[in-house]
PDB file of C-alpha atoms in Angstrom:
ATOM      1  CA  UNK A  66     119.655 -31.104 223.470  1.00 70.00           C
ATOM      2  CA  UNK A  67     118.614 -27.971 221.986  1.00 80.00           C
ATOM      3  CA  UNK A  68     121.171 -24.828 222.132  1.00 93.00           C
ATOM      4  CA  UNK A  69     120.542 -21.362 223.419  1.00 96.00           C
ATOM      5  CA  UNK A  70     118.528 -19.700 220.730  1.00 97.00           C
ATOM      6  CA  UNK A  71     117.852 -15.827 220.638  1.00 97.00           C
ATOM      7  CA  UNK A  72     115.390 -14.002 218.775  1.00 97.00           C
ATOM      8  CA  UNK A  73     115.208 -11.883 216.550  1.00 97.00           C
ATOM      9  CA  UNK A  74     118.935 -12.803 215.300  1.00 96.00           C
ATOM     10  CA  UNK A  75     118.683  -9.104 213.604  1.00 97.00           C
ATOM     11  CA  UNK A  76     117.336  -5.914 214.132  1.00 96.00           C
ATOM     12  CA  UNK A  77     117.184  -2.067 212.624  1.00 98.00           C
ATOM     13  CA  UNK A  78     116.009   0.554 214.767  1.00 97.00           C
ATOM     14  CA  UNK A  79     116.421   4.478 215.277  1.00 97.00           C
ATOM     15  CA  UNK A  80     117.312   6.870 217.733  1.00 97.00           C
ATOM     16  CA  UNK A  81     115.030   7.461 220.549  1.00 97.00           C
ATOM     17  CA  UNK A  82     113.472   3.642 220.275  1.00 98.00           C
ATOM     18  CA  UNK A  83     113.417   0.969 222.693  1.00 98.00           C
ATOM     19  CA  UNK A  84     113.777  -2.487 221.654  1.00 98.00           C
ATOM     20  CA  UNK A  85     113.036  -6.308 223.687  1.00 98.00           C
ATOM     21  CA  UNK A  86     115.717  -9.436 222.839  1.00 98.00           C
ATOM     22  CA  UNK A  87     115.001 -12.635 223.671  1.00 98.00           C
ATOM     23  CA  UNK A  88     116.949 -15.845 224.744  1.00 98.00           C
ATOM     24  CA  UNK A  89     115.905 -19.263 225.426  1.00 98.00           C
ATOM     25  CA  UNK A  90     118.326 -21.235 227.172  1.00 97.00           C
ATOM     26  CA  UNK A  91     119.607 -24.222 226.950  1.00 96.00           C
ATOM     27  CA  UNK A  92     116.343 -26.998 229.093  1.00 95.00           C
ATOM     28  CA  UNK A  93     117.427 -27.557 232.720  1.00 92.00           C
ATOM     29  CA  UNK A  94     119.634 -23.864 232.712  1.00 93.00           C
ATOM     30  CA  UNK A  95     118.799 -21.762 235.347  1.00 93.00           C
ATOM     31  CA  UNK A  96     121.441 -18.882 234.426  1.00 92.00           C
ATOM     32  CA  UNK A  97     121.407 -16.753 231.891  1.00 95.00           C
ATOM     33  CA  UNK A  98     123.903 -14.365 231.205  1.00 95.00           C
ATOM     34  CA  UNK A  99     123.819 -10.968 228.498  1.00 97.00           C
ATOM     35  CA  UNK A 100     127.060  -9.425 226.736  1.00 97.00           C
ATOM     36  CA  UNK A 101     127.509  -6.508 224.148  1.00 98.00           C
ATOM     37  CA  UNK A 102     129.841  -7.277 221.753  1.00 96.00           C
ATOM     38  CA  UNK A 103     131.337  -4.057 219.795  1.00 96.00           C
ATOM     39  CA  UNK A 104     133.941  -3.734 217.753  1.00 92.00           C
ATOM     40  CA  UNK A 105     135.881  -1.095 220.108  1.00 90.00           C
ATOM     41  CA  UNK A 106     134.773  -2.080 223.232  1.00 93.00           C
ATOM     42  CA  UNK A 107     134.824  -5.762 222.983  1.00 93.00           C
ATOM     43  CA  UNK A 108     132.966  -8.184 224.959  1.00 95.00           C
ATOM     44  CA  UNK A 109     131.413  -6.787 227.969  1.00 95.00           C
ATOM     45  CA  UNK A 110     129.314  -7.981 230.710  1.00 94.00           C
ATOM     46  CA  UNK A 111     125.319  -6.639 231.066  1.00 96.00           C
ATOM     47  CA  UNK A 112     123.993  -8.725 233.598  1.00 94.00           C
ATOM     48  CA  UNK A 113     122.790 -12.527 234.806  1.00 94.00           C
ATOM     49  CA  UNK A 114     119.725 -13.744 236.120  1.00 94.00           C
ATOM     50  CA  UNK A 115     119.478 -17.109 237.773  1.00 92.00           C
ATOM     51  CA  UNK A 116     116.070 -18.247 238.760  1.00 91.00           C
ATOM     52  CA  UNK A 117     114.187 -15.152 237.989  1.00 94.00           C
ATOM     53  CA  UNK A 118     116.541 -12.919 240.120  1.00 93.00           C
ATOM     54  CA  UNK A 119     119.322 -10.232 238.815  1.00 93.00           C
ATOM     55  CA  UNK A 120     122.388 -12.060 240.406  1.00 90.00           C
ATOM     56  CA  UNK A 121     125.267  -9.912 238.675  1.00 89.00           C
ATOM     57  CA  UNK A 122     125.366  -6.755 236.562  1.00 91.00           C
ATOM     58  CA  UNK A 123     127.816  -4.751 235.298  1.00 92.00           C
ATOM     59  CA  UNK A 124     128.779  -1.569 234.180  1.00 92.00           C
ATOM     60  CA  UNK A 125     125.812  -0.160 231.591  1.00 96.00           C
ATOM     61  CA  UNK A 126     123.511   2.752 232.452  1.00 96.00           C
ATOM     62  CA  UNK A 127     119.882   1.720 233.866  1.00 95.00           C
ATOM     63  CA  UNK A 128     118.093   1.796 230.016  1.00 97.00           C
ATOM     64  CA  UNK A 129     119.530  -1.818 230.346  1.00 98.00           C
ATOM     65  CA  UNK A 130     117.744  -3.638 231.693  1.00 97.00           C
ATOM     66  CA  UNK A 131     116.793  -7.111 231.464  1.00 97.00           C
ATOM     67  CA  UNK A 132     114.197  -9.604 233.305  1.00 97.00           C
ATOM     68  CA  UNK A 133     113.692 -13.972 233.708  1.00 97.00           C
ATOM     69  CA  UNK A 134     110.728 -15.744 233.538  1.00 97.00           C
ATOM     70  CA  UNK A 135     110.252 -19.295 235.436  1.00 95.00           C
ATOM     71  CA  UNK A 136     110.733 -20.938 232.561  1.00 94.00           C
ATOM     72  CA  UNK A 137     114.272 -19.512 232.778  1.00 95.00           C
ATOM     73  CA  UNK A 138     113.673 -17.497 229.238  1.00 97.00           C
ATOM     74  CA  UNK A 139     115.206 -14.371 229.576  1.00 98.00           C
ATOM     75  CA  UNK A 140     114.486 -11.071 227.776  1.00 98.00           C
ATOM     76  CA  UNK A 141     116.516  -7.541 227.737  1.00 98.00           C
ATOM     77  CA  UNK A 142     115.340  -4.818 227.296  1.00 98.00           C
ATOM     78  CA  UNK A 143     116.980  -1.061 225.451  1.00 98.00           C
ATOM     79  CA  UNK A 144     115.099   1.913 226.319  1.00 95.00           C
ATOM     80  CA  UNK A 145     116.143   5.627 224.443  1.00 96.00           C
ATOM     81  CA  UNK A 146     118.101   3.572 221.954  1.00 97.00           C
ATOM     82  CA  UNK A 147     121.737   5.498 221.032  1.00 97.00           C
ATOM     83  CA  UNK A 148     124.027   4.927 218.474  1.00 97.00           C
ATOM     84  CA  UNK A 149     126.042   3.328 220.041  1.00 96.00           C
ATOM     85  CA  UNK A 150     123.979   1.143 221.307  1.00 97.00           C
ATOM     86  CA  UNK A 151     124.495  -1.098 217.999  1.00 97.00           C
ATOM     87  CA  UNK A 152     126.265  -3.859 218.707  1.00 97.00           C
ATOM     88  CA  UNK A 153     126.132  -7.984 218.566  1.00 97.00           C
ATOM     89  CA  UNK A 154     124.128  -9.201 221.888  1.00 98.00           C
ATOM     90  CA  UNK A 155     124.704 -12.545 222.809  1.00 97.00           C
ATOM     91  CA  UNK A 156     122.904 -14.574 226.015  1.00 96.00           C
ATOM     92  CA  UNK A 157     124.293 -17.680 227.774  1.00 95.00           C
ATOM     93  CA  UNK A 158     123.295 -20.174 229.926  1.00 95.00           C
ATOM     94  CA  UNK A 159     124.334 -22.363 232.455  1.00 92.00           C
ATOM     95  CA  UNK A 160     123.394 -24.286 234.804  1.00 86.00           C
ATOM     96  CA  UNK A 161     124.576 -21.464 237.527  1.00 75.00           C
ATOM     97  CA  UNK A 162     125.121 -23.383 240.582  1.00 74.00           C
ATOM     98  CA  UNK A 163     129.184 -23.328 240.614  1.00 75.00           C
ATOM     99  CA  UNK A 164     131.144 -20.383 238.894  1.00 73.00           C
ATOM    100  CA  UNK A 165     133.401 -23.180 237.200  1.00 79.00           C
ATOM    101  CA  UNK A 166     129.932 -23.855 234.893  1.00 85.00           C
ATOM    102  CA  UNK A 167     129.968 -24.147 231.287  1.00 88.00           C
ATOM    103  CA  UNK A 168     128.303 -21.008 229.461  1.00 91.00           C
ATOM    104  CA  UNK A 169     126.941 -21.671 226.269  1.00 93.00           C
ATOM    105  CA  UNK A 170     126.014 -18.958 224.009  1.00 95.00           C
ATOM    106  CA  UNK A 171     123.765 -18.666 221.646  1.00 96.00           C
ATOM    107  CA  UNK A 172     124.358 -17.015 218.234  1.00 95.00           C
ATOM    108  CA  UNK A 173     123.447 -13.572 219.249  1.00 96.00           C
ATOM    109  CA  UNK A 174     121.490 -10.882 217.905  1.00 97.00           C
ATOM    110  CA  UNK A 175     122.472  -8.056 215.656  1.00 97.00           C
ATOM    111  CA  UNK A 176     121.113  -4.610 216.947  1.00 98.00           C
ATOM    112  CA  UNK A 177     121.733  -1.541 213.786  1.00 98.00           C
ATOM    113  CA  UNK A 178     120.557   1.726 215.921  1.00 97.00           C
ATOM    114  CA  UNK A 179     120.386   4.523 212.872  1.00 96.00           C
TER     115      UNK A 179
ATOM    116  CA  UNK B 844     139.410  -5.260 239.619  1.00 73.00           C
ATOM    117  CA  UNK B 845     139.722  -8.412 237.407  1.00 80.00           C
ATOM    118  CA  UNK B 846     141.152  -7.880 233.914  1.00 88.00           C
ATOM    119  CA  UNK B 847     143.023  -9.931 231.332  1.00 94.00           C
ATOM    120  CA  UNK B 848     144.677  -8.823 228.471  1.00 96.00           C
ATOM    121  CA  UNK B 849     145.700 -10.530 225.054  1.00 97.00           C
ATOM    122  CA  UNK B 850     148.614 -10.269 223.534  1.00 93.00           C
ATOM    123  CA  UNK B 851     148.261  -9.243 219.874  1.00 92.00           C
ATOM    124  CA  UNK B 852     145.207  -8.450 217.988  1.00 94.00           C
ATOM    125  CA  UNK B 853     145.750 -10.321 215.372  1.00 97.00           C
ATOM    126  CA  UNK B 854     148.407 -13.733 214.430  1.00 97.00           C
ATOM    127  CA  UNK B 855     148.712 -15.184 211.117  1.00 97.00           C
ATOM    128  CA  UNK B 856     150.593 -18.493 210.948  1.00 97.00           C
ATOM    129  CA  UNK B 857     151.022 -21.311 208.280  1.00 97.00           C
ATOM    130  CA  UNK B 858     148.878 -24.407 207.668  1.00 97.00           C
ATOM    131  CA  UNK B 859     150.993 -27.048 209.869  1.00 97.00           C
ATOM    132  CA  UNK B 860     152.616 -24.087 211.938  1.00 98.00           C
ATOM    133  CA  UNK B 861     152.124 -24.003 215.658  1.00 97.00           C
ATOM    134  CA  UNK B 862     149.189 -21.631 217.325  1.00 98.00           C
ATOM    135  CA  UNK B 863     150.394 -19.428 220.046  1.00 98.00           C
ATOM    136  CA  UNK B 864     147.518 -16.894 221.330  1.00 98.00           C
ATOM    137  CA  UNK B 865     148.945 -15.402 224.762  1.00 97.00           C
ATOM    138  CA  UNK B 866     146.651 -14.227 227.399  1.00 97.00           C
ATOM    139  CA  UNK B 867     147.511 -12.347 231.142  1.00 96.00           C
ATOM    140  CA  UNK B 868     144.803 -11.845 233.902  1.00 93.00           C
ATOM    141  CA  UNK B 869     145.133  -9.711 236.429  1.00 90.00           C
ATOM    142  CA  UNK B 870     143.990 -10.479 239.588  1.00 80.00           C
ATOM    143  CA  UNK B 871     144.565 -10.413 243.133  1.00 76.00           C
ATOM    144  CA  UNK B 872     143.094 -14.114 243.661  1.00 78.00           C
ATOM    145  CA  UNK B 873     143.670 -16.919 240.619  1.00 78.00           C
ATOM    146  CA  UNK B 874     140.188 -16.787 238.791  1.00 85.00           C
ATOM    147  CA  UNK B 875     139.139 -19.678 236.615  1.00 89.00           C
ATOM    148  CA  UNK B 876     140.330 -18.882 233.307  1.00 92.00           C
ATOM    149  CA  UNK B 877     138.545 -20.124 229.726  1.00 94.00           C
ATOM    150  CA  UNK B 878     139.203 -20.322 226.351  1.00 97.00           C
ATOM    151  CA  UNK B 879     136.600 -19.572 223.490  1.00 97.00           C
ATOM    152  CA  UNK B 880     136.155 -19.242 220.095  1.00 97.00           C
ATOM    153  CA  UNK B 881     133.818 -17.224 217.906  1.00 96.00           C
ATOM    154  CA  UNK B 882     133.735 -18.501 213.902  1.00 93.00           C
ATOM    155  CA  UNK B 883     131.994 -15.478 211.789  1.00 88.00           C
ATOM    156  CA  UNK B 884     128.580 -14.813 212.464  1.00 82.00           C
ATOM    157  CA  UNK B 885     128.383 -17.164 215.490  1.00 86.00           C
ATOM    158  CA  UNK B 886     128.112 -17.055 218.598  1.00 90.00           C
ATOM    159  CA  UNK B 887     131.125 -18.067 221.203  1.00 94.00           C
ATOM    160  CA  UNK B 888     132.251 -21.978 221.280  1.00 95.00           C
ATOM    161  CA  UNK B 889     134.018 -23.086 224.490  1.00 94.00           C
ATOM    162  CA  UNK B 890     137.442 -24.490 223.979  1.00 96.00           C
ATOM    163  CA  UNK B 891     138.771 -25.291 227.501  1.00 95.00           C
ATOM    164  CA  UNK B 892     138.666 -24.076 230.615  1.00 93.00           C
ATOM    165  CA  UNK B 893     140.629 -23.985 234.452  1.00 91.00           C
ATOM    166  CA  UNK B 894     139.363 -24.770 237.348  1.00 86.00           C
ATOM    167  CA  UNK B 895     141.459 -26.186 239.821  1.00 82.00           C
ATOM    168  CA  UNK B 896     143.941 -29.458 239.399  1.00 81.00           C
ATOM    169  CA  UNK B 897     146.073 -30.214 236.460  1.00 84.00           C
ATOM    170  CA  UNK B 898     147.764 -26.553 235.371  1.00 88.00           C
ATOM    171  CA  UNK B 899     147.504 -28.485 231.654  1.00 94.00           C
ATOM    172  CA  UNK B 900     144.402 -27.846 230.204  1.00 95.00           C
ATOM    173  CA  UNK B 901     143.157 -30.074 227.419  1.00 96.00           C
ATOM    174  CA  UNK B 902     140.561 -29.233 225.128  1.00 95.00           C
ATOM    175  CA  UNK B 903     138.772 -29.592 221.905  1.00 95.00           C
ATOM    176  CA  UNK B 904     139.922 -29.415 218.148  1.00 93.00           C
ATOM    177  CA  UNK B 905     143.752 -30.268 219.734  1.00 96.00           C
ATOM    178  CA  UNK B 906     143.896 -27.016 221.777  1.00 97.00           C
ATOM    179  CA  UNK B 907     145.437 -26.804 225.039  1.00 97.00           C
ATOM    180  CA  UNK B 908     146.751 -24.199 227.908  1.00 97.00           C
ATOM    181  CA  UNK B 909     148.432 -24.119 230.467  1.00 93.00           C
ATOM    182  CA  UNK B 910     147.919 -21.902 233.808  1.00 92.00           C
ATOM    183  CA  UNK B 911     150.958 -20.571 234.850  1.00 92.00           C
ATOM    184  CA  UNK B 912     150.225 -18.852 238.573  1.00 89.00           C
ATOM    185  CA  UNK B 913     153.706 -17.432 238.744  1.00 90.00           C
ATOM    186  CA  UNK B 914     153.351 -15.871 235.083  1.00 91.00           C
ATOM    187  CA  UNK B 915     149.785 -14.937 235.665  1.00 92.00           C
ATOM    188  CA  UNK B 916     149.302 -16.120 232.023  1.00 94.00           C
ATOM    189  CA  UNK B 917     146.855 -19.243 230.474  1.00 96.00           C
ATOM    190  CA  UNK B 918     148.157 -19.403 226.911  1.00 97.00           C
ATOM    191  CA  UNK B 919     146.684 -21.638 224.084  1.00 97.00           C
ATOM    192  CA  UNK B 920     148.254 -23.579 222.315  1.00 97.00           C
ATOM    193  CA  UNK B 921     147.794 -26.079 219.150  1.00 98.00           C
ATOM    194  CA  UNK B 922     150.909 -27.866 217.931  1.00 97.00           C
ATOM    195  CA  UNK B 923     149.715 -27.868 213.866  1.00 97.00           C
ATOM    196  CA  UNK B 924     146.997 -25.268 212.485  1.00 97.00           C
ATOM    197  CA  UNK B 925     144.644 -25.933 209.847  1.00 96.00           C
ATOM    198  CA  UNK B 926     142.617 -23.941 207.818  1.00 96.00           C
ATOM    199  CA  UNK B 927     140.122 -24.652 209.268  1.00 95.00           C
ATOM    200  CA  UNK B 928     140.840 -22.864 212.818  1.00 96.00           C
ATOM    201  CA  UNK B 929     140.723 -19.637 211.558  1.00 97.00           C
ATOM    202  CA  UNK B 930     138.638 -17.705 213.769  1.00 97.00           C
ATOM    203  CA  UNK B 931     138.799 -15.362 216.983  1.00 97.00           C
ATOM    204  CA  UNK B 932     139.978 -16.288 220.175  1.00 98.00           C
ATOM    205  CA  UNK B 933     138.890 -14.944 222.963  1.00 98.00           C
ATOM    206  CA  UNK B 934     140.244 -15.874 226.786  1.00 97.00           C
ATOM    207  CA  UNK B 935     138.274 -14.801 229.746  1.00 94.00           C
ATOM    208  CA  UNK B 936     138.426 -15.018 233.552  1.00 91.00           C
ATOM    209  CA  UNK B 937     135.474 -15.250 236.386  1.00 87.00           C
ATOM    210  CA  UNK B 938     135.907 -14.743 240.054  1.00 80.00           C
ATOM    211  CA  UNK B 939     136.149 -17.734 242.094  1.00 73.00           C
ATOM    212  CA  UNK B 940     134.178 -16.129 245.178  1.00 72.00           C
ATOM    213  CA  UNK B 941     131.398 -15.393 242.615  1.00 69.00           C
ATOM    214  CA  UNK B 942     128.728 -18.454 241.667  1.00 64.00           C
ATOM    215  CA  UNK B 943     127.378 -16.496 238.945  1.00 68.00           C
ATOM    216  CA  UNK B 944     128.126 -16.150 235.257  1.00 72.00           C
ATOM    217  CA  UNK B 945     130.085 -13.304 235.010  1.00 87.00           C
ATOM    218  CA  UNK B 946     132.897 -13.675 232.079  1.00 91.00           C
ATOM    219  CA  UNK B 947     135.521 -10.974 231.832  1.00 92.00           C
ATOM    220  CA  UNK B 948     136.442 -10.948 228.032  1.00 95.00           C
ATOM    221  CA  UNK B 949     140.165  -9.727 226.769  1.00 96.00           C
ATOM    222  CA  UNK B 950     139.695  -7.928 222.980  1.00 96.00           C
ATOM    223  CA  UNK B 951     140.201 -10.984 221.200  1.00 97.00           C
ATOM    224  CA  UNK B 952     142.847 -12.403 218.803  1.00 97.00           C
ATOM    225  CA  UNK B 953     142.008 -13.088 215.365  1.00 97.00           C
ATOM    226  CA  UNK B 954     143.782 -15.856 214.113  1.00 97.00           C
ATOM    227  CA  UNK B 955     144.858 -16.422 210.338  1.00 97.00           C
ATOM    228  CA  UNK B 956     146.220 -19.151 208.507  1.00 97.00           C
ATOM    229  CA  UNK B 957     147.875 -19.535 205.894  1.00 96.00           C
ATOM    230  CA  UNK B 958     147.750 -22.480 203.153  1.00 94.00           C
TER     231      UNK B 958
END
């Protein structure tokens, strides 16, 4: 079976832009989840969608935001792009039907905000 | 609000020593708890994970925990390192009222070894 693969897997943009990431999960998956991984702040949370709804979300202002399609693919989306908005964004998927459910990540992609 | 903390940024041991990587949650209810691993320039590889049953977790590449309610604390464990586990570890918790795939991450360990 084919893993979760993201696109681009790296990015430069500047100030002021807005930028889409994609994620494919893994065939059958109906959840997939987002995280920002910085070095300071660590892994964090952005939000899951399971079958095409927003089921959690955490704690990032609204230029997150993120969408599914019924083919599960998943796309998020950075409007007004800060600084500190660069970071390592990795999607996972599961199937999403008990919280004990395997997520599997895909590589993630590198976001450079200058 | 669930959190879970790792104890020490950063362990070095010696090819053939044993891996300890400590991790506390805190939380109200016991969440399930999970192990992962991140090798350079990769995304996150699951090691184990606890659900309910056994406290003694088993999982790949000879790693194990065990969930310790009274301790709050799901440690991992390997009895020999090799070279080739260098990487960060990172332990995380989700809420067991909560279907969805919500991971809270600690800050990671980054784990050396030594030849």
């Amino acid at each position: 079976k084919a893993g979760v693969t993201q696109t681009p897997r790296y990015l430069i943009k500047t100030r002021g832009q807005q930028v889409t990431l994609s994620c494919s999960p893994i065939s059958g998956h109906r959840s997939v989840s987002w995280y920002q991984q910085t070095p300071g702040q660590g892994l964090q949370f952005l939000f899951e969608y399971f079958s095409e709804t927003q089921r959690n979300k955490g704690n990032f202002p609204g230029r997150f935001s993120g969408r599914q399609f019924s083919n599960s693919r998943s796309e998020m989306n950075v409007s007004t792009l800060e600084l500190g908005d660069s970071a390592l964004y990795l999607c996972a998927s599961s199937a999403g039907v008990l919280g004990t459910d395997t997520q599997y990540f895909g590589p993630g992609t590198r976001l450079t905000v200058l | 609000a669930q959190s879970v903390t790792q104890l020490g940024s950063h362990v070095s041991v010696s090819e053939g020593a044993l891996v300890l990587l400590r991790c506390n949650y805190s939380s109200s209810v016991p969440p399930y708890l999970f192990w992962y691993v991140q090798y350079p320039n990769q995304g996150l590889q699951l090691l184990l994970k606890y659900t309910t049953g056994a406290t003694l977790v088993k999982g790949i590449n000879g790693f194990e925990a065990e969930f310790k309610k009274s301790e709050t604390s799901f440690h991992l464990t390997k009895p020999s390192a090799h070279m080739s586990d260098a990487a960060e570890y990172f332990c995380a918790v989700s809420d067991r009222y909560n279907q969805g795939g919500k991971l809270i991450f600690g800050q990671g360990t980054e784990l050396s070894v030594k030849p």
